[in-house]
Amino acid sequence: MALSLADMTEFSDRVESVSISGIREVFEAAGDDAINLGLGQPDFAAPAHAREAAAEAIREGLADGYTENKGMASLRKAIADKHARDQGVDVDPANVIATAGGSEALHVVMEAHLDPGDEVLIPDPGFVSYDALTRLAGGTPVPVPLRDDLTLDPDAVEAAITDDTVAFVVNSPGNPTGAVSPPEDVREFARIADDHDVLCVSDEVYEYTVFDGEFRSPLEFADRDNVVVVNSASKLYSMTGWRLGWVTGGPERVERMLRVHQYAQACAAAPSQFAAEAALTGPQDLVSEMTDSFRRRRDLVVEGLRNIGLDVPTPGGAFYCMPEVPDGFVGACLDRGVVVVPGEAFGDAGRGKARLSYATDEESLEAALDVMSDAYDAVTR
């Protein structure tokens, strides 16, 4: 006999406060032959040496059991060496946790630091998980609108801090904007965390995809243990399906985050750990190949959108752009077989905008621009 909702056990207020991502709703509404500019996934194969490292570990029976909760020591050393190589930051491998992608890394950060009612300042528009994971941990997300160039303003962050603020999130290069924070802003984020004794959560998963400006991490400028870094092989090495990320911070923070991770996950998947270690320590040719390709695609898309008549800040990194669009534009694109994501899926300040991912081939991008031009004409004439 089927039970009605009234007959079922009630659900937590935390889970009722979130819903399925608006991105997924757009995907499900699209046809099978649609050009998908909504998916944040590089269209490159993972490095061959990374795939082979996982395959060899499986063949040799090395990936059959649990690893350490934090992840294999050799992987954590590779991650620490990566931070030394790329940021000149001394990270103790003991202070690294390998996670099931950057998403789990964000989750353990929130669970380890938030009590009910604690506030987390998040960029608006910003990655959808910041709001949802804050709520699922019992916290209260506080949106901070971005500047006109879609970067996060340190002054706006500092002005939004209250007695209830526990953390703020920085994401550069950013999703959904592609914006890259200038070094002086990143230095300010570290200062704000130290001066106000709040946690700066730096989401650095698009670190390698920078076209204009330079990537800098708040970890470089922090004087106290008030920065945690979330990163992932997903976008750095086109390994989204491998679900291998990491989080690093001071030892006391890592110990608390490990408590969450060990009960929720035990350890990241062993084959993925072998693959990520190989990606981090092996040839880095794919990084420059991807960056050069995404730069060409960015230029193609930005020029095309402006020729259509849309106003779009030039993204400095990642593989997203966020043009201002007229009412009905997203639906008109979807009706014509091009998937773009409405800006409000990323926060109230995203209304009147749309997010486009150009992580697809140039031929498809050119075809999509033709369709978007037709959609624009249809809703503006």
mmCIF file of C-alpha atoms in Angstrom:
data_model
loop_
_atom_site.group_PDB
_atom_site.id
_atom_site.type_symbol
_atom_site.label_atom_id
_atom_site.label_comp_id
_atom_site.label_asym_id
_atom_site.label_seq_id
_atom_site.Cartn_x
_atom_site.Cartn_y
_atom_site.Cartn_z
ATOM 1 C CA MET A 1 0.000 0.000 0.000
ATOM 2 C CA ALA A 2 1.396 3.389 -0.998
ATOM 3 C CA LEU A 3 1.936 5.875 1.803
ATOM 4 C CA SER A 4 1.087 9.536 1.499
ATOM 5 C CA LEU A 5 3.579 12.206 2.520
ATOM 6 C CA ALA A 6 1.538 12.767 5.666
ATOM 7 C CA ASP A 7 2.177 9.136 6.680
ATOM 8 C CA MET A 8 5.942 9.391 6.254
ATOM 9 C CA THR A 9 8.616 10.302 8.752
ATOM 10 C CA GLU A 10 9.302 14.025 8.621
ATOM 11 C CA PHE A 11 12.480 15.265 7.002
ATOM 12 C CA SER A 12 15.076 17.553 8.510
ATOM 13 C CA ASP A 13 14.679 21.296 8.158
ATOM 14 C CA ARG A 14 18.217 21.361 6.767
ATOM 15 C CA VAL A 15 17.444 19.114 3.815
ATOM 16 C CA GLU A 16 14.118 20.844 3.215
ATOM 17 C CA SER A 17 15.986 24.145 2.925
ATOM 18 C CA VAL A 18 17.744 23.039 -0.281
ATOM 19 C CA SER A 19 16.495 21.721 -3.596
ATOM 20 C CA ILE A 20 17.885 20.066 -6.690
ATOM 21 C CA SER A 21 20.222 22.451 -8.513
ATOM 22 C CA GLY A 22 18.685 24.680 -11.156
ATOM 23 C CA ILE A 23 21.497 23.556 -13.430
ATOM 24 C CA ARG A 24 20.174 20.008 -13.363
ATOM 25 C CA GLU A 25 16.654 21.216 -14.112
ATOM 26 C CA VAL A 26 17.906 22.860 -17.293
ATOM 27 C CA PHE A 27 19.797 19.720 -18.317
ATOM 28 C CA GLU A 28 16.727 17.548 -17.901
ATOM 29 C CA ALA A 29 14.615 19.916 -19.989
ATOM 30 C CA ALA A 30 17.013 19.737 -22.938
ATOM 31 C CA GLY A 31 16.781 17.327 -25.819
ATOM 32 C CA ASP A 32 19.354 14.611 -26.438
ATOM 33 C CA ASP A 33 20.778 16.450 -29.459
ATOM 34 C CA ALA A 34 21.055 19.853 -27.744
ATOM 35 C CA ILE A 35 24.321 21.783 -27.714
ATOM 36 C CA ASN A 36 25.159 21.796 -24.030
ATOM 37 C CA LEU A 37 26.752 25.027 -22.814
ATOM 38 C CA GLY A 38 25.666 24.320 -19.268
ATOM 39 C CA LEU A 39 28.098 21.576 -18.306
ATOM 40 C CA GLY A 40 31.203 22.587 -16.376
ATOM 41 C CA GLN A 41 33.344 19.756 -17.638
ATOM 42 C CA PRO A 42 36.461 19.955 -19.836
ATOM 43 C CA ASP A 43 36.151 18.022 -23.084
ATOM 44 C CA PHE A 44 39.684 16.616 -22.823
ATOM 45 C CA ALA A 45 40.701 13.102 -21.839
ATOM 46 C CA ALA A 46 42.457 12.728 -18.511
ATOM 47 C CA PRO A 47 46.251 12.439 -18.837
ATOM 48 C CA ALA A 48 47.238 9.056 -20.262
ATOM 49 C CA HIS A 49 49.818 8.520 -17.526
ATOM 50 C CA ALA A 50 47.142 9.136 -14.868
ATOM 51 C CA ARG A 51 44.775 6.603 -16.408
ATOM 52 C CA GLU A 52 47.572 4.070 -16.754
ATOM 53 C CA ALA A 53 48.623 4.542 -13.110
ATOM 54 C CA ALA A 54 45.104 3.659 -11.985
ATOM 55 C CA ALA A 55 44.909 0.689 -14.357
ATOM 56 C CA GLU A 56 48.269 -0.651 -13.178
ATOM 57 C CA ALA A 57 47.249 -0.293 -9.530
ATOM 58 C CA ILE A 58 44.076 -2.248 -10.275
ATOM 59 C CA ARG A 59 45.945 -4.951 -12.209
ATOM 60 C CA GLU A 60 48.482 -5.340 -9.408
ATOM 61 C CA GLY A 61 45.792 -5.505 -6.710
ATOM 62 C CA LEU A 62 47.054 -2.319 -5.067
ATOM 63 C CA ALA A 63 43.692 -0.542 -5.194
ATOM 64 C CA ASP A 64 41.513 -3.213 -3.599
ATOM 65 C CA GLY A 65 41.611 -2.033 -0.004
ATOM 66 C CA TYR A 66 41.090 1.047 2.090
ATOM 67 C CA THR A 67 43.836 3.629 2.142
ATOM 68 C CA GLU A 68 44.560 5.852 5.123
ATOM 69 C CA ASN A 69 41.589 8.047 5.945
ATOM 70 C CA LYS A 70 43.511 11.101 4.768
ATOM 71 C CA GLY A 71 44.624 9.337 1.602
ATOM 72 C CA MET A 72 47.819 7.657 0.527
ATOM 73 C CA ALA A 73 50.948 9.268 1.954
ATOM 74 C CA SER A 74 52.496 9.459 -1.521
ATOM 75 C CA LEU A 75 49.454 11.311 -2.894
ATOM 76 C CA ARG A 76 49.424 13.770 -0.009
ATOM 77 C CA LYS A 77 53.116 14.441 -0.578
ATOM 78 C CA ALA A 78 52.403 15.066 -4.256
ATOM 79 C CA ILE A 79 49.700 17.559 -3.268
ATOM 80 C CA ALA A 80 52.055 19.280 -0.813
ATOM 81 C CA ASP A 81 54.756 19.424 -3.501
ATOM 82 C CA LYS A 82 52.223 20.939 -5.895
ATOM 83 C CA HIS A 83 51.519 23.778 -3.426
ATOM 84 C CA ALA A 84 55.256 24.364 -2.998
ATOM 85 C CA ARG A 85 55.797 24.360 -6.761
ATOM 86 C CA ASP A 86 52.859 26.537 -7.724
ATOM 87 C CA GLN A 87 52.446 28.906 -4.761
ATOM 88 C CA GLY A 88 55.693 28.637 -2.856
ATOM 89 C CA VAL A 89 53.677 27.568 0.178
ATOM 90 C CA ASP A 90 54.998 25.019 2.667
ATOM 91 C CA VAL A 91 52.204 22.482 3.238
ATOM 92 C CA ASP A 92 52.747 19.527 5.553
ATOM 93 C CA PRO A 93 51.409 16.347 3.854
ATOM 94 C CA ALA A 94 49.927 15.460 7.250
ATOM 95 C CA ASN A 95 47.647 18.477 6.812
ATOM 96 C CA VAL A 96 46.107 17.257 3.552
ATOM 97 C CA ILE A 97 42.934 15.177 3.218
ATOM 98 C CA ALA A 98 42.178 13.501 -0.113
ATOM 99 C CA THR A 99 38.415 13.696 -0.699
ATOM 100 C CA ALA A 100 35.765 12.476 -3.116
ATOM 101 C CA GLY A 101 36.166 15.506 -5.357
ATOM 102 C CA GLY A 102 36.163 19.165 -4.456
ATOM 103 C CA SER A 103 32.493 18.840 -3.523
ATOM 104 C CA GLU A 104 33.232 16.600 -0.555
ATOM 105 C CA ALA A 105 36.111 18.868 0.425
ATOM 106 C CA LEU A 106 33.687 21.802 0.636
ATOM 107 C CA HIS A 107 31.245 19.647 2.573
ATOM 108 C CA VAL A 108 33.742 18.622 5.254
ATOM 109 C CA VAL A 109 34.863 22.247 5.646
ATOM 110 C CA MET A 110 31.315 23.377 6.365
ATOM 111 C CA GLU A 111 30.432 20.456 8.631
ATOM 112 C CA ALA A 112 33.589 20.876 10.687
ATOM 113 C CA HIS A 113 33.179 24.605 11.303
ATOM 114 C CA LEU A 114 29.480 25.520 11.441
ATOM 115 C CA ASP A 115 26.937 25.472 14.234
ATOM 116 C CA PRO A 116 23.259 26.289 13.651
ATOM 117 C CA GLY A 117 22.862 29.959 12.851
ATOM 118 C CA ASP A 118 26.501 30.589 11.995
ATOM 119 C CA GLU A 119 26.850 32.803 8.946
ATOM 120 C CA VAL A 120 28.938 32.101 5.853
ATOM 121 C CA LEU A 121 29.495 34.917 3.364
ATOM 122 C CA ILE A 122 29.267 33.611 -0.201
ATOM 123 C CA PRO A 123 29.750 35.320 -3.573
ATOM 124 C CA ASP A 124 26.524 36.194 -5.398
ATOM 125 C CA PRO A 125 26.353 34.939 -8.073
ATOM 126 C CA GLY A 126 28.426 31.986 -6.925
ATOM 127 C CA PHE A 127 28.793 28.235 -7.221
ATOM 128 C CA VAL A 128 25.534 26.558 -6.210
ATOM 129 C CA SER A 129 27.120 24.317 -3.564
ATOM 130 C CA TYR A 130 28.204 27.201 -1.319
ATOM 131 C CA ASP A 131 24.630 28.047 -0.365
ATOM 132 C CA ALA A 132 23.400 24.448 -0.185
ATOM 133 C CA LEU A 133 26.311 23.035 1.822
ATOM 134 C CA THR A 134 26.117 25.920 4.278
ATOM 135 C CA ARG A 135 22.432 25.149 4.861
ATOM 136 C CA LEU A 136 22.997 21.404 5.142
ATOM 137 C CA ALA A 137 25.560 22.082 7.868
ATOM 138 C CA GLY A 138 22.986 24.178 9.748
ATOM 139 C CA GLY A 139 24.526 27.516 8.825
ATOM 140 C CA THR A 140 23.087 30.619 7.216
ATOM 141 C CA PRO A 141 24.438 31.702 3.827
ATOM 142 C CA VAL A 142 24.826 35.463 3.420
ATOM 143 C CA PRO A 143 25.179 36.496 -0.233
ATOM 144 C CA VAL A 144 27.694 39.220 -1.090
ATOM 145 C CA PRO A 145 26.970 40.774 -4.515
ATOM 146 C CA LEU A 146 29.916 40.956 -6.895
ATOM 147 C CA ARG A 147 31.375 44.020 -8.577
ATOM 148 C CA ASP A 148 30.364 44.930 -12.118
ATOM 149 C CA ASP A 149 33.388 42.998 -13.400
ATOM 150 C CA LEU A 150 32.092 39.974 -11.424
ATOM 151 C CA THR A 151 35.003 39.875 -8.959
ATOM 152 C CA LEU A 152 34.440 39.684 -5.209
ATOM 153 C CA ASP A 153 35.130 42.994 -3.445
ATOM 154 C CA PRO A 154 37.128 42.610 -0.182
ATOM 155 C CA ASP A 155 35.499 45.778 1.167
ATOM 156 C CA ALA A 156 32.060 44.263 0.617
ATOM 157 C CA VAL A 157 33.142 41.083 2.406
ATOM 158 C CA GLU A 158 34.520 43.007 5.370
ATOM 159 C CA ALA A 159 31.414 45.185 5.588
ATOM 160 C CA ALA A 160 29.179 42.087 5.697
ATOM 161 C CA ILE A 161 30.954 40.492 8.678
ATOM 162 C CA THR A 162 28.858 40.303 11.855
ATOM 163 C CA ASP A 163 29.275 38.665 15.238
ATOM 164 C CA ASP A 164 27.683 35.549 13.695
ATOM 165 C CA THR A 165 30.088 35.300 10.758
ATOM 166 C CA VAL A 166 32.245 32.187 10.877
ATOM 167 C CA ALA A 167 33.564 32.001 7.323
ATOM 168 C CA PHE A 168 33.597 33.533 3.862
ATOM 169 C CA VAL A 169 34.165 31.824 0.515
ATOM 170 C CA VAL A 170 36.579 33.018 -2.162
ATOM 171 C CA ASN A 171 36.537 31.419 -5.621
ATOM 172 C CA SER A 172 39.080 32.599 -8.168
ATOM 173 C CA PRO A 173 38.979 31.847 -11.054
ATOM 174 C CA GLY A 174 35.275 31.761 -10.414
ATOM 175 C CA ASN A 175 32.284 29.640 -11.264
ATOM 176 C CA PRO A 176 29.900 30.861 -12.735
ATOM 177 C CA THR A 177 31.708 34.071 -13.711
ATOM 178 C CA GLY A 178 35.192 33.151 -14.924
ATOM 179 C CA ALA A 179 36.467 36.192 -13.015
ATOM 180 C CA VAL A 180 39.998 36.223 -11.582
ATOM 181 C CA SER A 181 40.646 38.201 -8.393
ATOM 182 C CA PRO A 182 43.690 40.492 -8.596
ATOM 183 C CA PRO A 183 46.569 39.762 -6.199
ATOM 184 C CA GLU A 184 45.826 42.814 -4.064
ATOM 185 C CA ASP A 185 42.308 41.524 -3.414
ATOM 186 C CA VAL A 186 43.587 38.055 -2.526
ATOM 187 C CA ARG A 187 46.003 39.610 -0.043
ATOM 188 C CA GLU A 188 43.094 41.513 1.464
ATOM 189 C CA PHE A 189 41.047 38.331 1.856
ATOM 190 C CA ALA A 190 43.847 36.838 3.932
ATOM 191 C CA ARG A 191 44.082 40.014 6.030
ATOM 192 C CA ILE A 192 40.322 40.051 6.642
ATOM 193 C CA ALA A 193 40.410 36.443 7.820
ATOM 194 C CA ASP A 194 43.257 37.217 10.213
ATOM 195 C CA ASP A 195 41.948 40.565 11.489
ATOM 196 C CA HIS A 196 38.426 39.301 12.123
ATOM 197 C CA ASP A 197 39.416 35.753 13.114
ATOM 198 C CA VAL A 198 37.050 34.195 10.571
ATOM 199 C CA LEU A 199 37.757 31.372 8.158
ATOM 200 C CA CYS A 200 38.597 32.106 4.531
ATOM 201 C CA VAL A 201 37.546 29.129 2.391
ATOM 202 C CA SER A 202 39.479 29.386 -0.862
ATOM 203 C CA ASP A 203 37.992 27.293 -3.674
ATOM 204 C CA GLU A 204 40.857 26.928 -6.150
ATOM 205 C CA VAL A 205 39.595 24.183 -8.460
ATOM 206 C CA TYR A 206 40.122 26.333 -11.606
ATOM 207 C CA GLU A 207 43.616 27.389 -10.552
ATOM 208 C CA TYR A 208 45.379 26.349 -13.752
ATOM 209 C CA THR A 209 42.899 27.919 -16.174
ATOM 210 C CA VAL A 210 43.946 31.576 -16.160
ATOM 211 C CA PHE A 211 44.140 33.726 -19.295
ATOM 212 C CA ASP A 212 44.463 37.269 -17.909
ATOM 213 C CA GLY A 213 46.022 38.313 -14.627
ATOM 214 C CA GLU A 214 47.494 35.708 -12.342
ATOM 215 C CA PHE A 215 46.271 33.147 -9.866
ATOM 216 C CA ARG A 216 47.165 33.804 -6.239
ATOM 217 C CA SER A 217 46.002 31.937 -3.151
ATOM 218 C CA PRO A 218 45.076 33.543 0.198
ATOM 219 C CA LEU A 219 47.229 30.812 1.726
ATOM 220 C CA GLU A 220 50.267 32.708 0.462
ATOM 221 C CA PHE A 221 49.424 35.789 2.529
ATOM 222 C CA ALA A 222 47.894 34.361 5.712
ATOM 223 C CA ASP A 223 49.671 35.082 8.995
ATOM 224 C CA ARG A 224 47.393 32.845 11.055
ATOM 225 C CA ASP A 225 45.588 29.536 10.579
ATOM 226 C CA ASN A 226 42.490 31.122 9.082
ATOM 227 C CA VAL A 227 42.634 29.830 5.500
ATOM 228 C CA VAL A 228 41.620 26.435 4.170
ATOM 229 C CA VAL A 229 42.134 25.543 0.521
ATOM 230 C CA VAL A 230 39.851 23.310 -1.504
ATOM 231 C CA ASN A 231 41.153 21.937 -4.779
ATOM 232 C CA SER A 232 40.580 19.017 -7.106
ATOM 233 C CA ALA A 233 42.005 17.061 -10.021
ATOM 234 C CA SER A 234 38.627 17.472 -11.742
ATOM 235 C CA LYS A 235 39.203 20.743 -13.577
ATOM 236 C CA LEU A 236 42.999 20.898 -13.273
ATOM 237 C CA TYR A 237 43.477 17.637 -15.184
ATOM 238 C CA SER A 238 40.054 16.990 -16.768
ATOM 239 C CA MET A 239 39.299 14.226 -14.262
ATOM 240 C CA THR A 240 35.760 15.113 -13.167
ATOM 241 C CA GLY A 241 34.588 11.501 -13.142
ATOM 242 C CA TRP A 242 37.481 10.315 -10.974
ATOM 243 C CA ARG A 243 36.098 12.263 -7.981
ATOM 244 C CA LEU A 244 39.403 13.137 -6.374
ATOM 245 C CA GLY A 245 39.861 16.412 -4.534
ATOM 246 C CA TRP A 246 41.614 17.621 -1.434
ATOM 247 C CA VAL A 247 41.484 20.111 1.388
ATOM 248 C CA THR A 248 44.381 21.561 3.342
ATOM 249 C CA GLY A 249 44.648 23.822 6.360
ATOM 250 C CA GLY A 250 46.195 24.006 9.796
ATOM 251 C CA PRO A 251 46.493 20.809 11.868
ATOM 252 C CA GLU A 252 43.600 21.542 14.244
ATOM 253 C CA ARG A 253 41.244 22.297 11.365
ATOM 254 C CA VAL A 254 42.374 19.228 9.436
ATOM 255 C CA GLU A 255 41.811 17.007 12.467
ATOM 256 C CA ARG A 256 38.204 18.210 12.744
ATOM 257 C CA MET A 257 37.575 17.900 9.036
ATOM 258 C CA LEU A 258 38.996 14.382 9.155
ATOM 259 C CA ARG A 259 36.358 13.446 11.729
ATOM 260 C CA VAL A 260 33.671 14.313 9.189
ATOM 261 C CA HIS A 261 35.472 12.700 6.263
ATOM 262 C CA GLN A 262 36.233 9.389 7.968
ATOM 263 C CA TYR A 263 32.599 8.759 8.875
ATOM 264 C CA ALA A 264 31.095 10.042 5.634
ATOM 265 C CA GLN A 265 33.628 8.591 3.226
ATOM 266 C CA ALA A 266 36.338 6.551 5.039
ATOM 267 C CA CYS A 267 38.761 7.383 2.223
ATOM 268 C CA ALA A 268 38.768 8.558 -1.363
ATOM 269 C CA ALA A 269 38.611 5.764 -3.953
ATOM 270 C CA ALA A 270 42.028 4.110 -4.196
ATOM 271 C CA PRO A 271 42.225 3.937 -8.039
ATOM 272 C CA SER A 272 41.495 7.661 -8.198
ATOM 273 C CA GLN A 273 44.242 8.367 -5.710
ATOM 274 C CA PHE A 274 46.799 6.555 -7.867
ATOM 275 C CA ALA A 275 45.581 8.464 -10.927
ATOM 276 C CA ALA A 276 45.708 11.846 -9.212
ATOM 277 C CA GLU A 277 49.201 11.217 -7.868
ATOM 278 C CA ALA A 278 50.396 10.438 -11.381
ATOM 279 C CA ALA A 279 48.665 13.533 -12.768
ATOM 280 C CA LEU A 280 50.330 15.752 -10.166
ATOM 281 C CA THR A 281 53.805 14.290 -10.513
ATOM 282 C CA GLY A 282 53.920 13.444 -14.222
ATOM 283 C CA PRO A 283 54.148 15.568 -17.393
ATOM 284 C CA GLN A 284 52.062 18.744 -17.235
ATOM 285 C CA ASP A 285 51.578 19.194 -20.993
ATOM 286 C CA LEU A 286 47.796 18.855 -20.731
ATOM 287 C CA VAL A 287 47.574 21.918 -18.483
ATOM 288 C CA SER A 288 48.971 24.321 -21.068
ATOM 289 C CA GLU A 289 47.104 22.579 -23.896
ATOM 290 C CA MET A 290 43.793 23.019 -22.106
ATOM 291 C CA THR A 291 44.507 26.623 -21.148
ATOM 292 C CA ASP A 292 45.455 27.597 -24.699
ATOM 293 C CA SER A 293 42.354 25.913 -26.081
ATOM 294 C CA PHE A 294 40.020 27.518 -23.556
ATOM 295 C CA ARG A 295 41.561 30.923 -24.256
ATOM 296 C CA ARG A 296 40.722 30.557 -27.953
ATOM 297 C CA ARG A 297 37.203 29.434 -27.119
ATOM 298 C CA ARG A 298 36.742 32.316 -24.677
ATOM 299 C CA ASP A 299 37.698 34.827 -27.341
ATOM 300 C CA LEU A 300 35.358 33.172 -29.832
ATOM 301 C CA VAL A 301 32.412 33.193 -27.448
ATOM 302 C CA VAL A 302 32.915 36.686 -25.990
ATOM 303 C CA GLU A 303 33.253 38.231 -29.449
ATOM 304 C CA GLY A 304 30.234 36.295 -30.669
ATOM 305 C CA LEU A 305 28.066 37.322 -27.734
ATOM 306 C CA ARG A 306 29.004 40.966 -28.168
ATOM 307 C CA ASN A 307 28.229 40.781 -31.870
ATOM 308 C CA ILE A 308 24.784 39.485 -30.928
ATOM 309 C CA GLY A 309 24.304 42.566 -28.745
ATOM 310 C CA LEU A 310 24.912 41.111 -25.291
ATOM 311 C CA ASP A 311 26.994 42.798 -22.620
ATOM 312 C CA VAL A 312 29.533 40.351 -21.160
ATOM 313 C CA PRO A 313 32.600 40.987 -18.980
ATOM 314 C CA THR A 314 35.677 39.251 -20.395
ATOM 315 C CA PRO A 315 36.392 36.286 -18.095
ATOM 316 C CA GLY A 316 39.987 36.052 -16.949
ATOM 317 C CA GLY A 317 39.911 32.318 -16.327
ATOM 318 C CA ALA A 318 37.965 29.067 -15.905
ATOM 319 C CA PHE A 319 35.713 28.248 -18.880
ATOM 320 C CA TYR A 320 32.574 30.236 -18.124
ATOM 321 C CA CYS A 321 31.194 33.617 -19.046
ATOM 322 C CA MET A 322 28.156 35.404 -17.688
ATOM 323 C CA PRO A 323 26.473 37.814 -20.100
ATOM 324 C CA GLU A 324 23.532 40.023 -19.278
ATOM 325 C CA VAL A 325 20.558 38.662 -21.190
ATOM 326 C CA PRO A 326 17.027 39.886 -21.966
ATOM 327 C CA ASP A 327 13.920 38.299 -20.462
ATOM 328 C CA GLY A 328 13.067 35.025 -22.135
ATOM 329 C CA PHE A 329 16.530 34.508 -23.621
ATOM 330 C CA VAL A 330 17.394 31.334 -21.690
ATOM 331 C CA GLY A 331 14.078 29.705 -22.592
ATOM 332 C CA ALA A 332 14.399 30.744 -26.211
ATOM 333 C CA CYS A 333 17.847 29.163 -26.376
ATOM 334 C CA LEU A 334 16.592 25.974 -24.771
ATOM 335 C CA ASP A 335 13.641 25.806 -27.196
ATOM 336 C CA ARG A 336 16.148 26.014 -30.047
ATOM 337 C CA GLY A 337 18.412 23.300 -28.710
ATOM 338 C CA VAL A 338 21.136 25.231 -26.867
ATOM 339 C CA VAL A 339 21.488 24.733 -23.113
ATOM 340 C CA VAL A 340 22.496 27.765 -21.077
ATOM 341 C CA VAL A 341 21.878 28.182 -17.353
ATOM 342 C CA PRO A 342 19.795 31.044 -15.933
ATOM 343 C CA GLY A 343 21.860 33.320 -13.731
ATOM 344 C CA GLU A 344 19.444 33.099 -10.814
ATOM 345 C CA ALA A 345 20.497 29.450 -10.377
ATOM 346 C CA PHE A 346 23.655 30.941 -8.829
ATOM 347 C CA GLY A 347 22.013 33.530 -6.581
ATOM 348 C CA ASP A 348 19.616 36.462 -6.677
ATOM 349 C CA ALA A 349 22.297 38.772 -8.057
ATOM 350 C CA GLY A 350 22.491 36.488 -11.084
ATOM 351 C CA ARG A 351 19.026 37.502 -12.278
ATOM 352 C CA GLY A 352 19.164 39.042 -15.712
ATOM 353 C CA LYS A 353 22.266 37.027 -16.568
ATOM 354 C CA ALA A 354 23.035 33.574 -17.933
ATOM 355 C CA ARG A 355 26.014 31.265 -17.467
ATOM 356 C CA LEU A 356 27.608 29.747 -20.528
ATOM 357 C CA SER A 357 30.297 27.093 -20.404
ATOM 358 C CA TYR A 358 32.623 27.039 -23.397
ATOM 359 C CA ALA A 359 34.142 23.678 -22.434
ATOM 360 C CA THR A 360 33.050 22.194 -25.746
ATOM 361 C CA ASP A 361 34.458 22.152 -29.261
ATOM 362 C CA GLU A 362 34.709 25.307 -31.363
ATOM 363 C CA GLU A 363 32.403 24.014 -34.104
ATOM 364 C CA SER A 364 29.640 23.501 -31.549
ATOM 365 C CA LEU A 365 30.311 26.920 -30.036
ATOM 366 C CA GLU A 366 29.959 28.591 -33.432
ATOM 367 C CA ALA A 367 26.700 26.741 -34.052
ATOM 368 C CA ALA A 368 25.448 27.720 -30.597
ATOM 369 C CA LEU A 369 26.241 31.386 -31.221
ATOM 370 C CA ASP A 370 24.115 31.302 -34.383
ATOM 371 C CA VAL A 371 21.244 29.838 -32.387
ATOM 372 C CA MET A 372 21.701 32.374 -29.579
ATOM 373 C CA SER A 373 21.602 35.203 -32.111
ATOM 374 C CA ASP A 374 18.258 33.901 -33.360
ATOM 375 C CA ALA A 375 17.024 33.541 -29.762
ATOM 376 C CA TYR A 376 18.088 37.109 -28.973
ATOM 377 C CA ASP A 377 16.242 38.469 -32.000
ATOM 378 C CA ALA A 378 13.139 36.472 -31.062
ATOM 379 C CA VAL A 379 12.876 37.957 -27.567
ATOM 380 C CA THR A 380 13.896 41.551 -28.379
ATOM 381 C CA ARG A 381 12.028 42.382 -31.556
#
